[in-house]
PDB file of C-alpha atoms in Angstrom:
ATOM      1  CA  THR N 160      97.530  93.038 111.487  1.00 38.00           C
ATOM      2  CA  CYS N 161     100.454  91.422 113.191  1.00 42.00           C
ATOM      3  CA  ASP N 162     100.793  91.417 116.951  1.00 49.00           C
ATOM      4  CA  GLN N 163     103.848  89.110 117.256  1.00 51.00           C
ATOM      5  CA  THR N 164     106.238  90.948 119.601  1.00 52.00           C
ATOM      6  CA  CYS N 165     109.603  90.030 120.876  1.00 53.00           C
ATOM      7  CA  GLY N 166     110.232  91.201 124.369  1.00 49.00           C
ATOM      8  CA  PRO N 167     110.024  90.192 128.047  1.00 49.00           C
ATOM      9  CA  PRO N 168     107.945  87.228 129.025  1.00 49.00           C
ATOM     10  CA  ALA N 169     104.324  87.967 128.858  1.00 54.00           C
ATOM     11  CA  CYS N 170     100.941  86.332 129.546  1.00 61.00           C
ATOM     12  CA  GLU N 171      99.636  83.772 127.006  1.00 65.00           C
ATOM     13  CA  CYS N 172      96.254  82.360 126.586  1.00 70.00           C
ATOM     14  CA  ARG N 173      95.651  78.922 128.047  1.00 75.00           C
ATOM     15  CA  PRO N 174      95.348  75.955 125.648  1.00 76.00           C
ATOM     16  CA  GLY N 175      92.058  76.025 123.807  1.00 77.00           C
ATOM     17  CA  PHE N 176      91.789  79.873 123.876  1.00 75.00           C
ATOM     18  CA  VAL N 177      92.912  82.614 121.388  1.00 75.00           C
ATOM     19  CA  ARG N 178      93.659  86.253 121.970  1.00 73.00           C
ATOM     20  CA  THR N 179      91.466  89.012 120.472  1.00 75.00           C
ATOM     21  CA  ALA N 180      91.795  92.658 121.411  1.00 72.00           C
ATOM     22  CA  GLY N 181      93.931  91.580 124.432  1.00 71.00           C
ATOM     23  CA  THR N 182      91.434  89.131 125.881  1.00 77.00           C
ATOM     24  CA  CYS N 183      91.532  85.337 125.734  1.00 77.00           C
ATOM     25  CA  VAL N 184      88.360  83.826 124.225  1.00 79.00           C
ATOM     26  CA  ARG N 185      87.237  80.367 122.931  1.00 81.00           C
ATOM     27  CA  PRO N 186      87.882  80.151 119.162  1.00 78.00           C
ATOM     28  CA  GLU N 187      84.198  79.697 118.325  1.00 81.00           C
ATOM     29  CA  THR N 188      83.493  83.122 119.974  1.00 80.00           C
ATOM     30  CA  CYS N 189      86.219  84.919 118.077  1.00 73.00           C
ATOM     31  CA  PRO N 190      84.645  87.865 116.080  1.00 68.00           C
ATOM     32  CA  GLU N 191      87.236  87.571 113.283  1.00 65.00           C
ATOM     33  CA  ALA N 192      88.532  84.682 111.203  1.00 64.00           C
ATOM     34  CA  LEU N 193      91.456  82.835 112.915  1.00 59.00           C
ATOM     35  CA  SER N 194      94.828  83.685 111.533  1.00 58.00           C
ATOM     36  CA  THR N 195      97.102  80.513 111.161  1.00 52.00           C
ATOM     37  CA  SER N 196     100.286  82.307 110.082  1.00 48.00           C
ATOM     38  CA  ILE N 197     102.147  85.662 110.351  1.00 44.00           C
ATOM     39  CA  ASP N 198     103.189  87.431 107.338  1.00 45.00           C
ATOM     40  CA  ARG N 199     106.956  87.851 107.160  1.00 46.00           C
ATOM     41  CA  PRO N 200     108.591  90.207 107.309  1.00 44.00           C
ATOM     42  CA  CYS N 201     106.188  92.075 109.729  1.00 41.00           C
ATOM     43  CA  ALA N 202     106.981  95.653 110.562  1.00 40.00           C
ATOM     44  CA  ALA N 203     105.144  95.259 113.922  1.00 43.00           C
ATOM     45  CA  VAL N 204     107.563  92.614 115.161  1.00 51.00           C
ATOM     46  CA  PHE N 205     110.053  94.558 117.353  1.00 56.00           C
ATOM     47  CA  CYS N 206     112.351  94.300 120.343  1.00 66.00           C
ATOM     48  CA  ALA N 207     112.993  96.608 123.131  1.00 62.00           C
ATOM     49  CA  GLY N 208     116.707  96.071 122.529  1.00 65.00           C
ATOM     50  CA  GLY N 209     118.583  94.227 119.813  1.00 72.00           C
ATOM     51  CA  GLN N 210     116.867  92.830 116.779  1.00 77.00           C
ATOM     52  CA  CYS N 211     113.974  90.464 116.491  1.00 77.00           C
ATOM     53  CA  VAL N 212     115.146  87.309 114.652  1.00 78.00           C
ATOM     54  CA  GLU N 213     113.214  84.160 113.743  1.00 76.00           C
ATOM     55  CA  TYR N 214     115.071  81.065 114.986  1.00 75.00           C
ATOM     56  CA  ASP N 215     113.810  77.614 115.547  1.00 74.00           C
ATOM     57  CA  ASN N 216     110.165  78.415 114.513  1.00 71.00           C
ATOM     58  CA  THR N 217     109.887  81.296 116.980  1.00 72.00           C
ATOM     59  CA  PHE N 218     110.995  84.907 117.456  1.00 72.00           C
ATOM     60  CA  GLY N 219     113.571  86.003 119.867  1.00 76.00           C
ATOM     61  CA  CYS N 220     115.576  89.186 120.634  1.00 79.00           C
ATOM     62  CA  PHE N 221     119.241  89.069 119.918  1.00 83.00           C
ATOM     63  CA  ASP N 222     121.918  91.727 120.074  1.00 84.00           C
ATOM     64  CA  THR N 223     123.224  91.806 116.525  1.00 87.00           C
ATOM     65  CA  ALA N 224     125.978  94.394 117.279  1.00 89.00           C
ATOM     66  CA  CYS N 225     129.213  92.410 117.085  1.00 93.00           C
ATOM     67  CA  GLY N 226     132.704  93.269 118.038  1.00 94.00           C
ATOM     68  CA  PRO N 227     135.854  93.633 115.940  1.00 96.00           C
ATOM     69  CA  HIS N 228     136.376  90.722 113.440  1.00 96.00           C
ATOM     70  CA  GLU N 229     132.955  89.288 114.321  1.00 96.00           C
ATOM     71  CA  GLU N 230     129.859  88.736 112.327  1.00 95.00           C
ATOM     72  CA  PHE N 231     126.202  88.023 113.508  1.00 93.00           C
ATOM     73  CA  LYS N 232     125.131  84.532 112.382  1.00 91.00           C
ATOM     74  CA  ILE N 233     121.436  83.362 112.594  1.00 88.00           C
ATOM     75  CA  CYS N 234     122.540  79.730 112.306  1.00 88.00           C
ATOM     76  CA  ALA N 235     125.661  79.728 114.674  1.00 89.00           C
ATOM     77  CA  THR N 236     128.249  77.014 114.395  1.00 87.00           C
ATOM     78  CA  CYS N 237     131.045  75.775 116.559  1.00 87.00           C
ATOM     79  CA  GLU N 238     134.012  78.251 116.681  1.00 86.00           C
ATOM     80  CA  LYS N 239     137.571  77.357 116.516  1.00 86.00           C
ATOM     81  CA  THR N 240     139.554  78.637 119.604  1.00 87.00           C
ATOM     82  CA  CYS N 241     143.077  78.925 120.836  1.00 85.00           C
ATOM     83  CA  GLY N 242     143.340  75.969 123.062  1.00 75.00           C
ATOM     84  CA  PRO N 243     144.750  72.461 123.447  1.00 68.00           C
ATOM     85  CA  VAL N 244     141.758  70.648 122.185  1.00 63.00           C
ATOM     86  CA  MET N 245     138.631  71.096 119.998  1.00 62.00           C
ATOM     87  CA  LYS N 246     135.446  70.698 122.112  1.00 67.00           C
ATOM     88  CA  LYS N 247     133.002  68.148 120.922  1.00 75.00           C
ATOM     89  CA  CYS N 248     130.543  69.805 118.614  1.00 78.00           C
ATOM     90  CA  ASP N 249     127.463  68.588 116.760  1.00 76.00           C
ATOM     91  CA  GLU N 250     126.887  69.859 113.191  1.00 76.00           C
ATOM     92  CA  LYS N 251     123.406  71.506 113.931  1.00 81.00           C
ATOM     93  CA  CYS N 252     122.400  75.162 114.070  1.00 84.00           C
ATOM     94  CA  HIS N 253     123.042  76.743 117.408  1.00 86.00           C
ATOM     95  CA  PRO N 254     121.187  79.865 118.718  1.00 87.00           C
ATOM     96  CA  PRO N 255     121.946  83.145 116.837  1.00 90.00           C
ATOM     97  CA  THR N 256     125.045  84.942 118.036  1.00 91.00           C
ATOM     98  CA  CYS N 257     128.197  86.872 117.011  1.00 94.00           C
ATOM     99  CA  GLN N 258     131.017  84.667 115.717  1.00 95.00           C
ATOM    100  CA  CYS N 259     134.633  85.257 114.479  1.00 95.00           C
ATOM    101  CA  VAL N 260     134.986  85.949 110.770  1.00 95.00           C
ATOM    102  CA  GLU N 261     136.997  83.648 108.558  1.00 93.00           C
ATOM    103  CA  GLY N 262     140.746  83.518 109.590  1.00 92.00           C
ATOM    104  CA  TYR N 263     140.035  84.541 113.039  1.00 94.00           C
ATOM    105  CA  VAL N 264     139.656  82.363 116.243  1.00 92.00           C
ATOM    106  CA  ARG N 265     138.095  82.979 119.717  1.00 91.00           C
ATOM    107  CA  HIS N 266     140.688  83.667 122.455  1.00 91.00           C
ATOM    108  CA  ASN N 267     139.728  85.082 125.798  1.00 89.00           C
ATOM    109  CA  GLY N 268     136.351  86.281 124.529  1.00 91.00           C
ATOM    110  CA  ARG N 269     137.922  88.134 121.538  1.00 93.00           C
ATOM    111  CA  CYS N 270     138.510  87.220 117.917  1.00 95.00           C
ATOM    112  CA  VAL N 271     142.214  87.047 117.021  1.00 94.00           C
ATOM    113  CA  LYS N 272     144.048  86.138 113.851  1.00 93.00           C
ATOM    114  CA  SER N 273     144.561  82.373 113.929  1.00 87.00           C
ATOM    115  CA  GLU N 274     148.251  82.727 113.469  1.00 87.00           C
ATOM    116  CA  LYS N 275     148.358  84.712 116.839  1.00 83.00           C
ATOM    117  CA  CYS N 276     147.596  81.414 118.609  1.00 81.00           C
ATOM    118  CA  ASP N 277     150.679  79.506 119.739  1.00 67.00           C
ATOM    119  CA  SER N 278     150.756  76.624 117.245  1.00 54.00           C
ATOM    120  CA  SER N 279     150.779  74.152 120.125  1.00 45.00           C
ATOM    121  CA  GLU N 280     147.429  75.534 121.447  1.00 42.00           C
ATOM    122  CA  HIS N 281     145.645  76.168 118.174  1.00 41.00           C
ATOM    123  CA  ALA N 282     142.521  73.899 118.153  1.00 43.00           C
ATOM    124  CA  GLU N 283     141.667  72.334 114.906  1.00 44.00           C
ATOM    125  CA  ARG N 284     139.777  69.291 113.833  1.00 42.00           C
ATOM    126  CA  PRO N 285     141.980  66.271 114.293  1.00 41.00           C
ATOM    127  CA  LYS N 286     143.944  65.262 111.048  1.00 40.00           C
ATOM    128  CA  ARG N 287     143.852  61.842 109.811  1.00 40.00           C
ATOM    129  CA  TYR N 288     147.187  59.897 109.451  1.00 39.00           C
ATOM    130  CA  PHE N 289     145.794  56.661 108.265  1.00 44.00           C
ATOM    131  CA  GLN N 290     146.189  55.293 104.849  1.00 45.00           C
ATOM    132  CA  ARG N 291     143.756  52.933 103.085  1.00 47.00           C
ATOM    133  CA  LEU N 292     145.418  49.638 102.273  1.00 45.00           C
TER     134      LEU N 292
END
């Protein structure tokens, strides 16, 4: 069976103990063979609200309902925005979230068509104006 549950913080067994039938016991007294993995997908994994998503080798509850012109991304990236400069951003996966779909940028919390930004404020990656000699 699978008892992995996403939800509010809960009690965990101290290091050196395992949980069986809701009680923490030493592994050598566990009446069943120890499980080292959880079958995925597991129907018993659930959230009180949102959806249970595996991220960064753990489970978490995330609201996957997105607004207009947004999509839920498990591996979120840096979004373009209407603004004077592009924020510094690393190229790693960020926590799951809703992001603007292609052709849209974030402006005041909403996704708007990129051409709706004043061209002087549209943040994009800097262009290179150098030529190799």
